[in-house]
XYZ file of C-alpha atoms in Angstrom:
337
model
C 108.989 12.555 -32.614
C 106.518 15.360 -32.759
C 104.167 16.357 -29.962
C 101.141 14.645 -31.420
C 102.871 11.340 -31.621
C 104.118 11.676 -28.059
C 100.583 12.289 -26.744
C 99.202 9.289 -28.586
C 101.947 7.101 -27.167
C 101.219 8.292 -23.610
C 97.497 7.637 -23.981
C 98.172 4.139 -25.267
C 100.438 3.489 -22.316
C 97.711 4.596 -19.906
C 95.158 2.326 -21.537
C 97.517 -0.635 -21.279
C 98.235 0.139 -17.640
C 94.503 0.425 -16.879
C 93.752 -2.857 -18.545
C 96.508 -4.606 -16.618
C 95.235 -3.094 -13.336
C 91.690 -4.182 -14.018
C 92.834 -7.742 -14.585
C 95.075 -7.749 -11.525
C 92.536 -6.029 -9.191
C 88.988 -6.328 -10.516
C 87.457 -4.730 -7.394
C 89.329 -1.525 -8.001
C 86.831 -0.382 -10.618
C 83.677 -1.406 -8.701
C 81.346 1.352 -7.618
C 81.512 1.440 -3.813
C 77.878 2.564 -3.647
C 76.814 -0.754 -5.188
C 78.459 -2.864 -2.442
C 77.722 -0.915 0.778
C 74.639 -2.308 2.650
C 72.083 0.160 3.971
C 72.154 0.743 7.739
C 70.480 -2.034 9.694
C 66.974 -1.360 10.988
C 64.972 -3.353 13.482
C 61.458 -2.665 14.701
C 58.466 -4.385 16.340
C 56.119 -6.050 13.851
C 53.656 -7.398 16.462
C 53.190 -8.509 20.049
C 51.126 -11.215 21.787
C 50.233 -11.948 25.422
C 49.189 -15.408 26.646
C 48.590 -16.804 30.151
C 51.280 -19.017 31.589
C 51.326 -20.610 35.028
C 48.397 -19.342 37.095
C 48.693 -19.540 40.872
C 46.431 -18.445 43.695
C 47.609 -14.822 43.975
C 49.811 -14.337 40.908
C 49.782 -15.229 37.225
C 52.529 -15.552 34.651
C 52.099 -13.695 31.354
C 53.963 -15.038 28.327
C 54.993 -12.263 25.944
C 55.838 -12.835 22.284
C 57.506 -9.958 20.387
C 57.893 -10.184 16.593
C 61.044 -8.331 15.455
C 61.432 -7.255 11.800
C 65.006 -6.729 10.533
C 66.058 -4.969 7.348
C 69.405 -3.758 6.005
C 72.814 -4.421 7.526
C 73.536 -6.315 10.728
C 72.276 -4.923 14.041
C 74.489 -5.780 16.977
C 73.738 -6.386 20.652
C 69.932 -6.424 20.467
C 67.923 -6.716 23.712
C 64.188 -6.649 24.427
C 62.908 -5.283 27.744
C 59.405 -5.928 29.100
C 57.839 -3.950 31.940
C 54.456 -4.680 33.581
C 52.934 -1.495 35.028
C 49.688 -1.335 37.011
C 46.928 0.354 35.014
C 45.520 2.266 37.994
C 48.553 2.696 40.237
C 51.160 3.300 37.544
C 53.634 1.306 39.641
C 56.154 -1.107 38.183
C 55.043 -4.657 39.009
C 57.639 -6.780 37.183
C 60.430 -6.363 34.636
C 62.424 -8.754 32.480
C 65.097 -8.348 29.762
C 65.748 -10.859 26.956
C 69.172 -10.942 25.273
C 68.786 -11.396 21.499
C 72.370 -10.774 20.361
C 73.412 -9.818 16.813
C 70.727 -9.815 14.125
C 71.965 -10.033 10.515
C 69.361 -12.080 8.612
C 66.561 -10.067 7.071
C 62.999 -11.007 7.936
C 61.059 -11.555 11.171
C 61.769 -13.518 14.309
C 59.872 -13.966 17.586
C 61.464 -13.195 20.938
C 59.719 -14.718 23.990
C 59.695 -13.362 27.541
C 57.598 -13.582 30.717
C 56.452 -11.312 33.533
C 54.620 -12.202 36.758
C 51.710 -10.077 37.959
C 49.056 -10.244 40.658
C 45.724 -11.688 39.572
C 43.853 -8.572 40.663
C 43.780 -5.501 38.435
C 44.874 -4.662 34.899
C 48.318 -3.915 33.471
C 50.174 -2.032 30.775
C 52.967 -4.066 29.160
C 55.708 -1.827 27.748
C 58.145 -3.526 25.346
C 61.298 -1.663 24.286
C 63.911 -2.860 21.734
C 67.525 -1.739 22.269
C 70.543 -2.034 19.932
C 73.950 -1.353 21.489
C 72.188 0.280 24.405
C 70.197 2.669 22.219
C 66.414 2.648 22.135
C 65.211 1.606 18.686
C 61.521 0.714 19.011
C 58.703 0.625 21.613
C 55.362 -1.199 21.832
C 52.595 -0.971 24.505
C 50.001 -3.696 25.154
C 47.180 -3.469 27.692
C 46.003 -6.504 29.679
C 42.787 -6.793 31.725
C 40.729 -9.588 33.301
C 43.662 -11.412 34.884
C 41.442 -12.293 37.855
C 39.274 -14.437 35.551
C 42.144 -16.853 34.896
C 41.623 -20.227 36.571
C 44.491 -21.308 38.854
C 46.288 -24.442 37.725
C 45.364 -26.310 40.900
C 41.657 -25.782 40.143
C 41.889 -26.415 36.419
C 39.313 -29.104 35.731
C 36.628 -29.272 33.047
C 34.159 -31.281 35.150
C 31.347 -29.289 36.718
C 27.719 -29.561 37.709
C 25.239 -29.846 34.857
C 23.387 -26.606 34.201
C 20.091 -27.553 32.574
C 16.729 -25.845 32.416
C 14.732 -29.095 32.670
C 17.074 -31.853 33.747
C 17.703 -31.354 37.492
C 21.247 -30.889 38.736
C 20.281 -32.357 42.139
C 17.406 -34.866 42.200
C 16.179 -36.245 45.542
C 13.978 -39.258 46.214
C 12.886 -41.058 49.400
C 14.384 -44.524 49.492
C 12.934 -45.534 52.885
C 10.956 -43.971 55.726
C 10.002 -45.031 59.251
C 10.675 -44.502 62.975
C 10.864 -40.736 62.534
C 13.626 -40.871 59.921
C 13.816 -40.849 56.146
C 16.522 -42.299 53.913
C 17.119 -39.960 50.959
C 18.782 -40.814 47.680
C 20.423 -37.723 46.137
C 21.449 -37.998 42.473
C 23.806 -35.274 41.220
C 24.561 -34.656 37.517
C 28.087 -33.679 36.405
C 29.321 -32.832 32.890
C 32.788 -32.903 31.343
C 33.107 -29.754 29.223
C 36.693 -30.469 28.196
C 38.345 -32.293 25.313
C 39.823 -35.148 27.349
C 38.555 -37.705 29.841
C 38.586 -36.393 33.410
C 40.397 -37.726 36.457
C 38.643 -38.783 39.669
C 37.301 -35.973 41.850
C 35.215 -35.886 45.060
C 31.534 -35.024 45.460
C 30.599 -33.781 48.945
C 27.043 -33.263 50.175
C 25.692 -31.389 53.192
C 22.011 -31.559 54.177
C 21.066 -28.460 56.201
C 17.760 -28.132 58.033
C 16.141 -25.141 56.332
C 15.128 -23.049 59.343
C 18.119 -23.671 61.599
C 21.037 -24.434 59.241
C 21.825 -27.464 61.398
C 23.740 -30.099 59.445
C 21.499 -33.151 59.536
C 23.678 -35.435 57.375
C 26.662 -35.419 55.067
C 28.098 -37.761 52.449
C 31.115 -38.065 50.140
C 31.233 -39.928 46.839
C 33.883 -40.286 44.118
C 33.148 -38.984 40.644
C 34.947 -41.381 38.317
C 36.219 -40.788 34.807
C 33.822 -38.772 32.653
C 34.318 -38.811 28.877
C 34.550 -35.509 26.978
C 31.162 -33.886 26.479
C 29.371 -36.556 28.524
C 27.093 -36.208 31.561
C 27.191 -38.722 34.421
C 25.071 -39.089 37.554
C 26.532 -39.732 41.009
C 24.212 -40.984 43.759
C 24.649 -40.676 47.534
C 22.352 -42.005 50.293
C 21.791 -40.180 53.598
C 19.430 -40.578 56.546
C 17.711 -37.554 58.116
C 14.816 -36.888 60.523
C 11.538 -36.698 58.647
C 9.044 -33.870 58.856
C 11.629 -31.178 58.025
C 12.826 -29.379 54.914
C 16.476 -29.446 53.878
C 18.898 -27.594 51.672
C 21.278 -29.931 49.850
C 24.659 -28.238 49.381
C 26.754 -30.058 46.784
C 30.402 -29.305 45.971
C 33.096 -30.801 43.734
C 36.638 -31.005 45.106
C 39.790 -31.779 43.146
C 42.584 -32.658 45.591
C 40.770 -30.694 48.339
C 40.330 -27.688 46.034
C 36.750 -26.441 45.549
C 36.077 -26.346 41.793
C 32.272 -26.069 41.572
C 29.191 -25.934 43.787
C 25.402 -26.044 43.514
C 22.324 -26.421 45.707
C 19.107 -28.434 45.798
C 16.267 -28.933 48.273
C 14.369 -31.773 49.921
C 10.869 -30.934 51.195
C 9.802 -33.447 53.859
C 7.432 -31.087 55.675
C 4.057 -31.225 53.917
C 2.996 -27.849 55.345
C 6.072 -25.835 54.393
C 8.087 -25.966 51.173
C 11.380 -24.290 50.259
C 13.366 -23.633 47.107
C 17.047 -22.947 46.639
C 18.139 -19.419 47.665
C 14.737 -18.584 49.182
C 13.976 -16.933 52.525
C 11.658 -19.136 54.599
C 9.387 -18.696 57.615
C 10.098 -20.115 61.046
C 8.454 -23.423 61.898
C 8.566 -25.791 64.841
C 12.001 -27.266 65.338
C 13.244 -29.938 67.745
C 16.962 -30.154 68.403
C 16.636 -33.693 69.775
C 15.812 -34.921 66.276
C 19.296 -33.939 65.139
C 21.379 -35.356 67.988
C 24.167 -37.621 66.799
C 24.365 -41.207 68.063
C 27.651 -40.562 69.849
C 26.214 -37.675 71.920
C 24.741 -38.259 75.439
C 24.610 -41.556 77.392
C 24.158 -42.619 81.029
C 26.657 -40.802 83.234
C 27.090 -39.838 86.845
C 24.462 -37.115 86.552
C 21.989 -39.638 85.195
C 22.751 -42.050 88.016
C 22.085 -39.352 90.553
C 18.837 -38.432 88.819
C 17.725 -42.080 88.887
C 18.817 -42.659 92.515
C 22.034 -44.495 91.687
C 23.018 -44.500 95.404
C 20.086 -46.817 96.322
C 17.782 -44.082 97.593
C 14.623 -43.094 95.832
C 14.944 -39.932 93.798
C 11.667 -38.611 95.298
C 12.225 -39.801 98.974
C 11.216 -37.322 101.699
C 14.251 -35.868 103.491
C 14.484 -36.571 107.289
C 16.273 -38.661 110.036
C 17.628 -41.944 108.872
C 18.044 -45.119 111.040
C 21.475 -44.082 112.338
C 20.190 -40.715 113.492
C 17.299 -42.399 115.399
C 19.690 -44.782 117.250
C 21.904 -41.880 118.330
C 18.853 -40.058 119.630
C 17.812 -43.070 121.787
C 21.315 -43.379 123.308
C 21.364 -39.680 124.195
C 17.916 -39.932 125.826
C 18.966 -42.969 127.948
C 22.094 -41.188 129.233
C 20.070 -38.125 130.147
C 17.510 -40.189 132.147
C 20.279 -42.028 134.044
C 21.934 -38.728 134.954
C 18.667 -37.410 136.415
C 18.310 -40.531 138.592
């Protein structure tokens, strides 16, 4: 066999061996660059902040972080949130959310919460870690936390604010014997989307010049339909001839939720309006004494001569003193004899 024939035989043998190997192991001829996934990448696509539970001094902020994943799997992903005071720069609260391994491409939302004081503004710093390494960071600024309404005072019923229709309307139901019976009608409106629960309406009538509470009343504001206005009426009795401020307040489970003021002018010479400085006029405290104050006591009995003697009797010797004097005089005369 010559050299040329030997080379052709060897080449044929190699082709047969390659064909057999390809059939036996098809992956052996695959380009490794076509199967390797690109390195996994994860970043922040967006962030949202929403109010959660609002208490008297603190408020909960609900944080939503949108994570975008591309490429191969990313292991041990965590999201850390820090709330930092805008003015002080101090750390107020911190929370970490465990996400775990991320292998599906696309976006997902990771939720977390921080608790801050209702006063001041904050800077929310969100950092994404993968296997303990910082991958992405997002900063969100929050202000106006103090304007959030606490949950215990969250009611949509308040006093009606109209330019013509009065919030507090007062009329005289009855008058006589130095007193006047007033009927105060107060308008309330439900500004919410659902019917309201029962709340309390409390009224104080203050004499304008002295701030003395002349009368008070409490009424229940029943269910008010969404967007509707109802009127609640209370009746009080006060001394006539005076002017009064009518302080009205709405309470939900003893929590003050709204307040307003009206006036009642019963003095024809002086008139007042809400939030106005007034001049001094004649004022008699006796007109505002409560029924349970005073009464006949020991001092009154003494003033009226409760011991049987006249209150204006002239002081001097009584009958007993005169008898003693006669006895002494008789003994003295006998001794001289």
